The first five atom37 places (N, CA, C, CB, O) and aatype in JSON, in Angstrom:
{
  "aatype": [12, 11, 14, 16, 1, 0, 7, 16, 16, 6, 2, 9, 15, 19, 15, 12, 14, 0, 6, 10, 9, 15, 6, 10, 1, 15, 1, 0, 7, 1, 1, 7, 19, 15, 15, 18, 9, 16, 6, 0, 19, 1, 8, 5, 10, 0, 12, 3, 7, 10, 0, 6, 9, 19, 0, 0, 8, 6, 6, 6, 8, 7, 0, 10, 16, 6, 5, 6, 9, 6, 16, 0, 1, 1, 6, 10, 13, 19, 6, 7, 2, 15, 5, 3, 0, 7, 1, 0, 0, 0],
  "atom_mask": [
    [1, 1, 1, 1, 1],
    [1, 1, 1, 1, 1],
    [1, 1, 1, 1, 1],
    [1, 1, 1, 1, 1],
    [1, 1, 1, 1, 1],
    [1, 1, 1, 1, 1],
    [1, 1, 1, 0, 1],
    [1, 1, 1, 1, 1],
    [1, 1, 1, 1, 1],
    [1, 1, 1, 1, 1],
    [1, 1, 1, 1, 1],
    [1, 1, 1, 1, 1],
    [1, 1, 1, 1, 1],
    [1, 1, 1, 1, 1],
    [1, 1, 1, 1, 1],
    [1, 1, 1, 1, 1],
    [1, 1, 1, 1, 1],
    [1, 1, 1, 1, 1],
    [1, 1, 1, 1, 1],
    [1, 1, 1, 1, 1],
    [1, 1, 1, 1, 1],
    [1, 1, 1, 1, 1],
    [1, 1, 1, 1, 1],
    [1, 1, 1, 1, 1],
    [1, 1, 1, 1, 1],
    [1, 1, 1, 1, 1],
    [1, 1, 1, 1, 1],
    [1, 1, 1, 1, 1],
    [1, 1, 1, 0, 1],
    [1, 1, 1, 1, 1],
    [1, 1, 1, 1, 1],
    [1, 1, 1, 0, 1],
    [1, 1, 1, 1, 1],
    [1, 1, 1, 1, 1],
    [1, 1, 1, 1, 1],
    [1, 1, 1, 1, 1],
    [1, 1, 1, 1, 1],
    [1, 1, 1, 1, 1],
    [1, 1, 1, 1, 1],
    [1, 1, 1, 1, 1],
    [1, 1, 1, 1, 1],
    [1, 1, 1, 1, 1],
    [1, 1, 1, 1, 1],
    [1, 1, 1, 1, 1],
    [1, 1, 1, 1, 1],
    [1, 1, 1, 1, 1],
    [1, 1, 1, 1, 1],
    [1, 1, 1, 1, 1],
    [1, 1, 1, 0, 1],
    [1, 1, 1, 1, 1],
    [1, 1, 1, 1, 1],
    [1, 1, 1, 1, 1],
    [1, 1, 1, 1, 1],
    [1, 1, 1, 1, 1],
    [1, 1, 1, 1, 1],
    [1, 1, 1, 1, 1],
    [1, 1, 1, 1, 1],
    [1, 1, 1, 1, 1],
    [1, 1, 1, 1, 1],
    [1, 1, 1, 1, 1],
    [1, 1, 1, 1, 1],
    [1, 1, 1, 0, 1],
    [1, 1, 1, 1, 1],
    [1, 1, 1, 1, 1],
    [1, 1, 1, 1, 1],
    [1, 1, 1, 1, 1],
    [1, 1, 1, 1, 1],
    [1, 1, 1, 1, 1],
    [1, 1, 1, 1, 1],
    [1, 1, 1, 1, 1],
    [1, 1, 1, 1, 1],
    [1, 1, 1, 1, 1],
    [1, 1, 1, 1, 1],
    [1, 1, 1, 1, 1],
    [1, 1, 1, 1, 1],
    [1, 1, 1, 1, 1],
    [1, 1, 1, 1, 1],
    [1, 1, 1, 1, 1],
    [1, 1, 1, 1, 1],
    [1, 1, 1, 0, 1],
    [1, 1, 1, 1, 1],
    [1, 1, 1, 1, 1],
    [1, 1, 1, 1, 1],
    [1, 1, 1, 1, 1],
    [1, 1, 1, 1, 1],
    [1, 1, 1, 0, 1],
    [1, 1, 1, 1, 1],
    [1, 1, 1, 1, 1],
    [1, 1, 1, 1, 1],
    [1, 1, 1, 1, 1]
  ],
  "atom_positions": [
    [[0.84, -1.18, 0.0], [0.0, 0.0, 0.0], [0.88, 1.25, 0.0], [-0.95, 0.0, 1.22], [1.83, 1.35, 0.78]],
    [[0.57, 2.19, -0.88], [1.35, 3.42, -0.97], [1.06, 4.32, 0.22], [1.04, 4.16, -2.29], [-0.09, 4.44, 0.64]],
    [[2.1, 4.96, 0.78], [1.84, 5.93, 1.84], [1.11, 7.13, 1.24], [3.16, 6.38, 2.54], [1.38, 7.53, 0.11]],
    [[0.19, 7.69, 2.02], [-0.56, 8.84, 1.52], [0.11, 10.13, 1.98], [-2.01, 8.8, 2.0], [0.7, 10.19, 3.06]],
    [[0.0, 11.16, 1.14], [0.53, 12.48, 1.47], [-0.62, 13.35, 1.93], [1.27, 13.12, 0.26], [-1.78, 13.08, 1.61]],
    [[-0.31, 14.4, 2.66], [-1.34, 15.34, 3.07], [-2.03, 15.89, 1.84], [-0.74, 16.49, 3.93], [-1.37, 16.27, 0.87]],
    [[-3.34, 15.93, 1.86], [-4.08, 16.47, 0.74], [-4.49, 15.44, -0.29], [0.0, 0.0, 0.0], [-5.28, 15.74, -1.18]],
    [[-3.97, 14.23, -0.19], [-4.38, 13.2, -1.14], [-5.64, 12.52, -0.61], [-3.25, 12.16, -1.39], [-5.93, 12.56, 0.58]],
    [[-6.36, 11.91, -1.51], [-7.56, 11.18, -1.1], [-7.42, 9.72, -1.47], [-8.82, 11.79, -1.75], [-6.58, 9.33, -2.28]],
    [[-8.27, 8.93, -0.86], [-8.29, 7.5, -1.12], [-9.75, 7.07, -1.11], [-7.44, 6.69, -0.07], [-10.51, 7.5, -0.25]],
    [[-10.12, 6.23, -2.03], [-11.5, 5.72, -2.06], [-11.65, 4.58, -1.08], [-11.88, 5.26, -3.48], [-10.78, 3.72, -0.97]],
    [[-12.78, 4.58, -0.36], [-13.13, 3.47, 0.51], [-14.58, 3.12, 0.24], [-12.89, 3.81, 2.02], [-15.3, 3.87, -0.42]],
    [[-14.99, 2.01, 0.74], [-16.38, 1.6, 0.62], [-16.94, 1.43, 2.02], [-16.52, 0.28, -0.21], [-16.32, 0.8, 2.87]],
    [[-18.11, 1.99, 2.26], [-18.77, 1.83, 3.55], [-20.18, 1.33, 3.31], [-18.78, 3.17, 4.34], [-20.78, 1.6, 2.27]],
    [[-20.7, 0.61, 4.26], [-22.06, 0.12, 4.2], [-22.85, 0.76, 5.32], [-22.12, -1.44, 4.28], [-22.37, 0.88, 6.45]],
    [[-24.07, 1.18, 5.01], [-24.95, 1.75, 6.02], [-26.39, 1.53, 5.59], [-24.67, 3.27, 6.23], [-26.65, 1.23, 4.43]],
    [[-27.32, 1.66, 6.52], [-28.73, 1.43, 6.19], [-29.21, 2.35, 5.07], [-29.6, 1.62, 7.42], [-28.82, 3.52, 5.01]],
    [[-30.05, 1.82, 4.19], [-30.53, 2.55, 3.02], [-31.22, 3.86, 3.4], [-31.48, 1.68, 2.21], [-31.02, 4.88, 2.74]],
    [[-32.02, 3.85, 4.47], [-32.72, 5.09, 4.86], [-31.74, 6.16, 5.32], [-33.73, 4.8, 5.97], [-32.0, 7.35, 5.15]],
    [[-30.62, 5.75, 5.89], [-29.59, 6.7, 6.29], [-28.91, 7.29, 5.06], [-28.55, 6.01, 7.2], [-28.63, 8.49, 5.02]],
    [[-28.66, 6.47, 4.08], [-28.05, 6.95, 2.83], [-28.97, 7.94, 2.14], [-27.74, 5.77, 1.89], [-28.51, 8.96, 1.62]],
    [[-30.25, 7.66, 2.13], [-31.21, 8.56, 1.51], [-31.2, 9.93, 2.19], [-32.63, 7.96, 1.56], [-31.16, 10.96, 1.51]],
    [[-31.22, 9.94, 3.52], [-31.17, 11.22, 4.24], [-29.83, 11.9, 4.03], [-31.43, 11.0, 5.74], [-29.78, 13.12, 3.87]],
    [[-28.75, 11.14, 4.03], [-27.42, 11.7, 3.78], [-27.38, 12.41, 2.44], [-26.36, 10.6, 3.83], [-26.91, 13.54, 2.35]],
    [[-27.85, 11.76, 1.41], [-27.83, 12.37, 0.08], [-28.67, 13.64, 0.02], [-28.33, 11.38, -0.97], [-28.28, 14.61, -0.64]],
    [[-29.81, 13.65, 0.71], [-30.65, 14.86, 0.69], [-29.99, 16.0, 1.46], [-32.03, 14.55, 1.28], [-30.17, 17.16, 1.1]],
    [[-29.25, 15.7, 2.51], [-28.6, 16.75, 3.3], [-27.26, 17.19, 2.71], [-28.39, 16.27, 4.7], [-26.87, 18.35, 2.88]],
    [[-26.58, 16.29, 2.05], [-25.25, 16.6, 1.52], [-25.32, 17.69, 0.45], [-24.6, 15.35, 0.94], [-24.39, 18.49, 0.33]],
    [[-26.38, 17.71, -0.3], [-26.58, 18.75, -1.3], [-25.39, 18.93, -2.22], [0.0, 0.0, 0.0], [-24.78, 17.97, -2.68]],
    [[-25.06, 20.21, -2.47], [-24.01, 20.54, -3.44], [-22.62, 20.15, -2.96], [-24.04, 22.02, -3.74], [-21.72, 19.94, -3.78]],
    [[-22.42, 20.05, -1.64], [-21.1, 19.65, -1.14], [-20.78, 18.23, -1.55], [-21.03, 19.78, 0.38], [-19.61, 17.89, -1.76]],
    [[-21.79, 17.4, -1.66], [-21.58, 16.01, -2.02], [-21.4, 15.12, -0.81], [0.0, 0.0, 0.0], [-21.03, 15.56, 0.28]],
    [[-21.68, 13.87, -1.03], [-21.63, 12.87, 0.04], [-20.22, 12.74, 0.61], [-22.11, 11.52, -0.48], [-20.07, 12.66, 1.83]],
    [[-19.21, 12.71, -0.22], [-17.84, 12.54, 0.28], [-17.43, 13.66, 1.22], [-16.86, 12.46, -0.89], [-16.86, 13.4, 2.28]],
    [[-17.72, 14.9, 0.85], [-17.38, 16.03, 1.71], [-18.14, 15.98, 3.01], [-17.66, 17.35, 1.0], [-17.58, 16.26, 4.07]],
    [[-19.42, 15.63, 2.95], [-20.26, 15.55, 4.14], [-19.7, 14.5, 5.11], [-21.72, 15.22, 3.76], [-19.57, 14.75, 6.31]],
    [[-19.4, 13.33, 4.57], [-18.88, 12.25, 5.41], [-17.5, 12.62, 5.96], [-18.81, 10.93, 4.63], [-17.2, 12.32, 7.11]],
    [[-16.66, 13.25, 5.15], [-15.33, 13.67, 5.61], [-15.45, 14.58, 6.82], [-14.56, 14.39, 4.49], [-14.74, 14.4, 7.81]],
    [[-16.35, 15.56, 6.74], [-16.53, 16.48, 7.88], [-17.12, 15.76, 9.09], [-17.45, 17.65, 7.48], [-16.74, 16.06, 10.22]],
    [[-18.01, 14.82, 8.86], [-18.59, 14.05, 9.97], [-17.51, 13.22, 10.68], [-19.71, 13.12, 9.45], [-17.5, 13.13, 11.91]],
    [[-16.62, 12.62, 9.9], [-15.53, 11.83, 10.49], [-14.57, 12.73, 11.24], [-14.78, 11.03, 9.4], [-14.13, 12.39, 12.34]],
    [[-14.23, 13.89, 10.67], [-13.36, 14.84, 11.39], [-13.97, 15.23, 12.73], [-13.12, 16.1, 10.54], [-13.29, 15.26, 13.76]],
    [[-15.27, 15.52, 12.71], [-15.97, 15.89, 13.95], [-15.92, 14.74, 14.96], [-17.43, 16.28, 13.65], [-15.63, 14.96, 16.13]],
    [[-16.21, 13.53, 14.51], [-16.2, 12.4, 15.43], [-14.82, 12.14, 16.0], [-16.71, 11.15, 14.74], [-14.69, 11.82, 17.19]],
    [[-13.79, 12.27, 15.19], [-12.42, 12.09, 15.7], [-12.08, 13.15, 16.75], [-11.4, 12.17, 14.54], [-11.43, 12.85, 17.74]],
    [[-12.53, 14.39, 16.53], [-12.32, 15.45, 17.52], [-13.05, 15.12, 18.82], [-12.79, 16.81, 16.96], [-12.5, 15.32, 19.9]],
    [[-14.28, 14.62, 18.71], [-15.05, 14.25, 19.91], [-14.39, 13.08, 20.63], [-16.51, 13.9, 19.53], [-14.35, 13.05, 21.86]],
    [[-13.88, 12.11, 19.87], [-13.17, 10.99, 20.49], [-11.94, 11.49, 21.25], [-12.75, 9.96, 19.43], [-11.66, 11.04, 22.36]],
    [[-11.2, 12.43, 20.64], [-10.03, 13.0, 21.3], [-10.41, 13.74, 22.56], [0.0, 0.0, 0.0], [-9.72, 13.64, 23.58]],
    [[-11.51, 14.49, 22.5], [-11.98, 15.21, 23.69], [-12.37, 14.23, 24.79], [-13.18, 16.11, 23.34], [-12.06, 14.47, 25.96]],
    [[-13.04, 13.14, 24.43], [-13.41, 12.12, 25.42], [-12.17, 11.51, 26.07], [-14.27, 11.02, 24.76], [-12.17, 11.22, 27.27]],
    [[-11.13, 11.31, 25.29], [-9.88, 10.76, 25.84], [-9.24, 11.74, 26.81], [-8.89, 10.42, 24.7], [-8.72, 11.34, 27.85]],
    [[-9.27, 13.04, 26.48], [-8.72, 14.06, 27.38], [-9.49, 14.09, 28.68], [-8.75, 15.46, 26.71], [-8.9, 14.14, 29.76]],
    [[-10.82, 14.06, 28.59], [-11.67, 14.08, 29.79], [-11.39, 12.84, 30.64], [-13.18, 14.16, 29.41], [-11.25, 12.94, 31.86]],
    [[-11.32, 11.67, 30.01], [-11.07, 10.43, 30.75], [-9.73, 10.48, 31.47], [-11.12, 9.23, 29.81], [-9.63, 10.07, 32.63]],
    [[-8.7, 10.98, 30.8], [-7.37, 11.09, 31.43], [-7.41, 12.07, 32.6], [-6.31, 11.53, 30.4], [-6.82, 11.81, 33.65]],
    [[-8.1, 13.2, 32.41], [-8.21, 14.19, 33.48], [-8.95, 13.6, 34.69], [-8.95, 15.46, 32.98], [-8.52, 13.75, 35.83]],
    [[-10.06, 12.91, 34.41], [-10.84, 12.33, 35.51], [-10.09, 11.21, 36.21], [-12.17, 11.82, 34.98], [-10.26, 11.02, 37.42]],
    [[-9.28, 10.48, 35.48], [-8.49, 9.42, 36.11], [-7.5, 10.01, 37.1], [-7.75, 8.58, 35.04], [-7.25, 9.45, 38.17]],
    [[-6.93, 11.16, 36.74], [-5.93, 11.79, 37.59], [-6.56, 12.66, 38.69], [-5.01, 12.64, 36.75], [-6.04, 12.7, 39.81]],
    [[-7.66, 13.35, 38.38], [-8.21, 14.35, 39.31], [-9.61, 14.05, 39.82], [-8.22, 15.68, 38.65], [-10.14, 14.81, 40.63]],
    [[-10.22, 12.98, 39.38], [-11.6, 12.68, 39.77], [-12.57, 13.3, 38.78], [0.0, 0.0, 0.0], [-12.18, 14.0, 37.84]],
    [[-13.84, 13.02, 39.0], [-14.88, 13.47, 38.08], [-14.91, 15.0, 37.98], [-16.25, 12.96, 38.54], [-14.66, 15.71, 38.95]],
    [[-15.22, 15.48, 36.77], [-15.37, 16.91, 36.57], [-16.58, 17.42, 37.36], [-15.53, 17.23, 35.06], [-17.58, 16.72, 37.49]],
    [[-16.46, 18.61, 37.88], [-17.59, 19.23, 38.58], [-18.52, 19.87, 37.56], [-17.09, 20.28, 39.62], [-18.14, 20.1, 36.41]],
    [[-19.74, 20.17, 37.99], [-20.69, 20.86, 37.11], [-20.12, 22.21, 36.66], [-22.04, 21.05, 37.82], [-20.31, 22.62, 35.52]],
    [[-19.42, 22.89, 37.57], [-18.83, 24.19, 37.23], [-17.76, 24.03, 36.15], [-18.23, 24.87, 38.49], [-17.69, 24.84, 35.22]],
    [[-16.92, 23.02, 36.27], [-15.89, 22.78, 35.25], [-16.52, 22.46, 33.9], [-14.95, 21.64, 35.69], [-16.05, 22.92, 32.86]],
    [[-17.57, 21.66, 33.92], [-18.26, 21.3, 32.68], [-18.88, 22.53, 32.05], [-19.33, 20.23, 32.94], [-18.76, 22.73, 30.84]],
    [[-19.54, 23.36, 32.84], [-20.18, 24.57, 32.3], [-19.14, 25.55, 31.77], [-21.03, 25.25, 33.38], [-19.36, 26.17, 30.73]],
    [[-18.01, 25.7, 32.45], [-16.93, 26.57, 31.97], [-16.41, 26.08, 30.62], [-15.78, 26.63, 33.01], [-16.23, 26.86, 29.7]],
    [[-16.18, 24.77, 30.52], [-15.7, 24.2, 29.26], [-16.74, 24.38, 28.16], [-15.36, 22.7, 29.43], [-16.39, 24.7, 27.02]],
    [[-18.01, 24.17, 28.49], [-19.08, 24.33, 27.5], [-19.1, 25.75, 26.96], [-20.45, 23.97, 28.11], [-19.24, 25.96, 25.75]],
    [[-18.97, 26.74, 27.85], [-18.96, 28.14, 27.41], [-17.76, 28.41, 26.51], [-18.93, 29.09, 28.63], [-17.89, 29.04, 25.46]],
    [[-16.6, 27.94, 26.93], [-15.39, 28.17, 26.14], [-15.45, 27.49, 24.78], [-14.16, 27.68, 26.9], [-15.0, 28.06, 23.78]],
    [[-15.99, 26.3, 24.73], [-16.03, 25.55, 23.48], [-17.13, 26.01, 22.54], [-16.19, 24.1, 23.76], [-16.94, 26.07, 21.32]],
    [[-18.29, 26.35, 23.1], [-19.45, 26.58, 22.24], [-19.93, 28.02, 22.22], [-20.56, 25.71, 22.68], [-20.2, 28.54, 21.14]],
    [[-20.06, 28.65, 23.34], [-20.59, 30.02, 23.35], [-19.54, 31.01, 22.9], [-21.09, 30.39, 24.75], [-19.76, 31.75, 21.94]],
    [[-18.39, 31.03, 23.57], [-17.33, 31.97, 23.2], [-16.77, 31.65, 21.83], [-16.21, 31.96, 24.25], [-16.46, 32.56, 21.07]],
    [[-16.63, 30.38, 21.5], [-16.13, 29.98, 20.19], [-17.04, 30.44, 19.08], [0.0, 0.0, 0.0], [-16.57, 30.88, 18.03]],
    [[-18.35, 30.36, 19.29], [-19.3, 30.8, 18.27], [-19.26, 32.3, 18.09], [-20.71, 30.37, 18.64], [-19.4, 32.78, 16.97]],
    [[-19.06, 33.06, 19.17], [-19.01, 34.52, 19.02], [-17.75, 34.92, 18.27], [-19.07, 35.21, 20.39], [-17.77, 35.9, 17.52]],
    [[-16.65, 34.18, 18.45], [-15.44, 34.46, 17.7], [-15.64, 34.14, 16.23], [-14.26, 33.65, 18.25], [-15.2, 34.89, 15.36]],
    [[-16.31, 33.03, 15.95], [-16.6, 32.64, 14.57], [-17.49, 33.67, 13.89], [-17.27, 31.24, 14.52], [-17.29, 34.02, 12.73]],
    [[-18.48, 34.17, 14.63], [-19.38, 35.17, 14.07], [-18.63, 36.44, 13.74], [-20.53, 35.46, 15.03], [-18.91, 37.08, 12.73]],
    [[-17.67, 36.82, 14.59], [-16.87, 38.0, 14.33], [-16.02, 37.85, 13.1], [0.0, 0.0, 0.0], [-15.83, 38.8, 12.34]],
    [[-15.48, 36.64, 12.89], [-14.68, 36.37, 11.71], [-15.55, 36.41, 10.46], [-13.98, 35.0, 11.84], [-15.12, 36.92, 9.42]],
    [[-16.77, 35.87, 10.56], [-17.64, 35.85, 9.4], [-18.06, 37.26, 9.0], [-18.86, 34.99, 9.68], [-18.27, 37.53, 7.82]],
    [[-18.18, 38.16, 9.98], [-18.61, 39.53, 9.7], [-17.47, 40.34, 9.08], [-19.1, 40.21, 10.98], [-17.71, 41.33, 8.4]],
    [[-16.22, 39.91, 9.33], [-15.06, 40.67, 8.82], [-14.89, 40.53, 7.34], [-13.8, 40.22, 9.5], [-13.96, 41.11, 6.77]]
  ]
}
């Protein structure tokens, strides 16, 4: 198997329920199924990485408190979205 370089693509085959494929195609629109799935996989890998970070933190320091969770939620979603909105307006 040839090593892949950054920016190259490789074809794979995946199987999923037909009703899921139908909804995927309707939502993918002009971006196309490949782009939609690529972004979904990137998102899932990021979430997996976040889960690993949380698990390592909890193993060392115990369970996260509600305050820590809310602080992280604000930093990740609320403040991040306002920064994104500012960039989009520029």
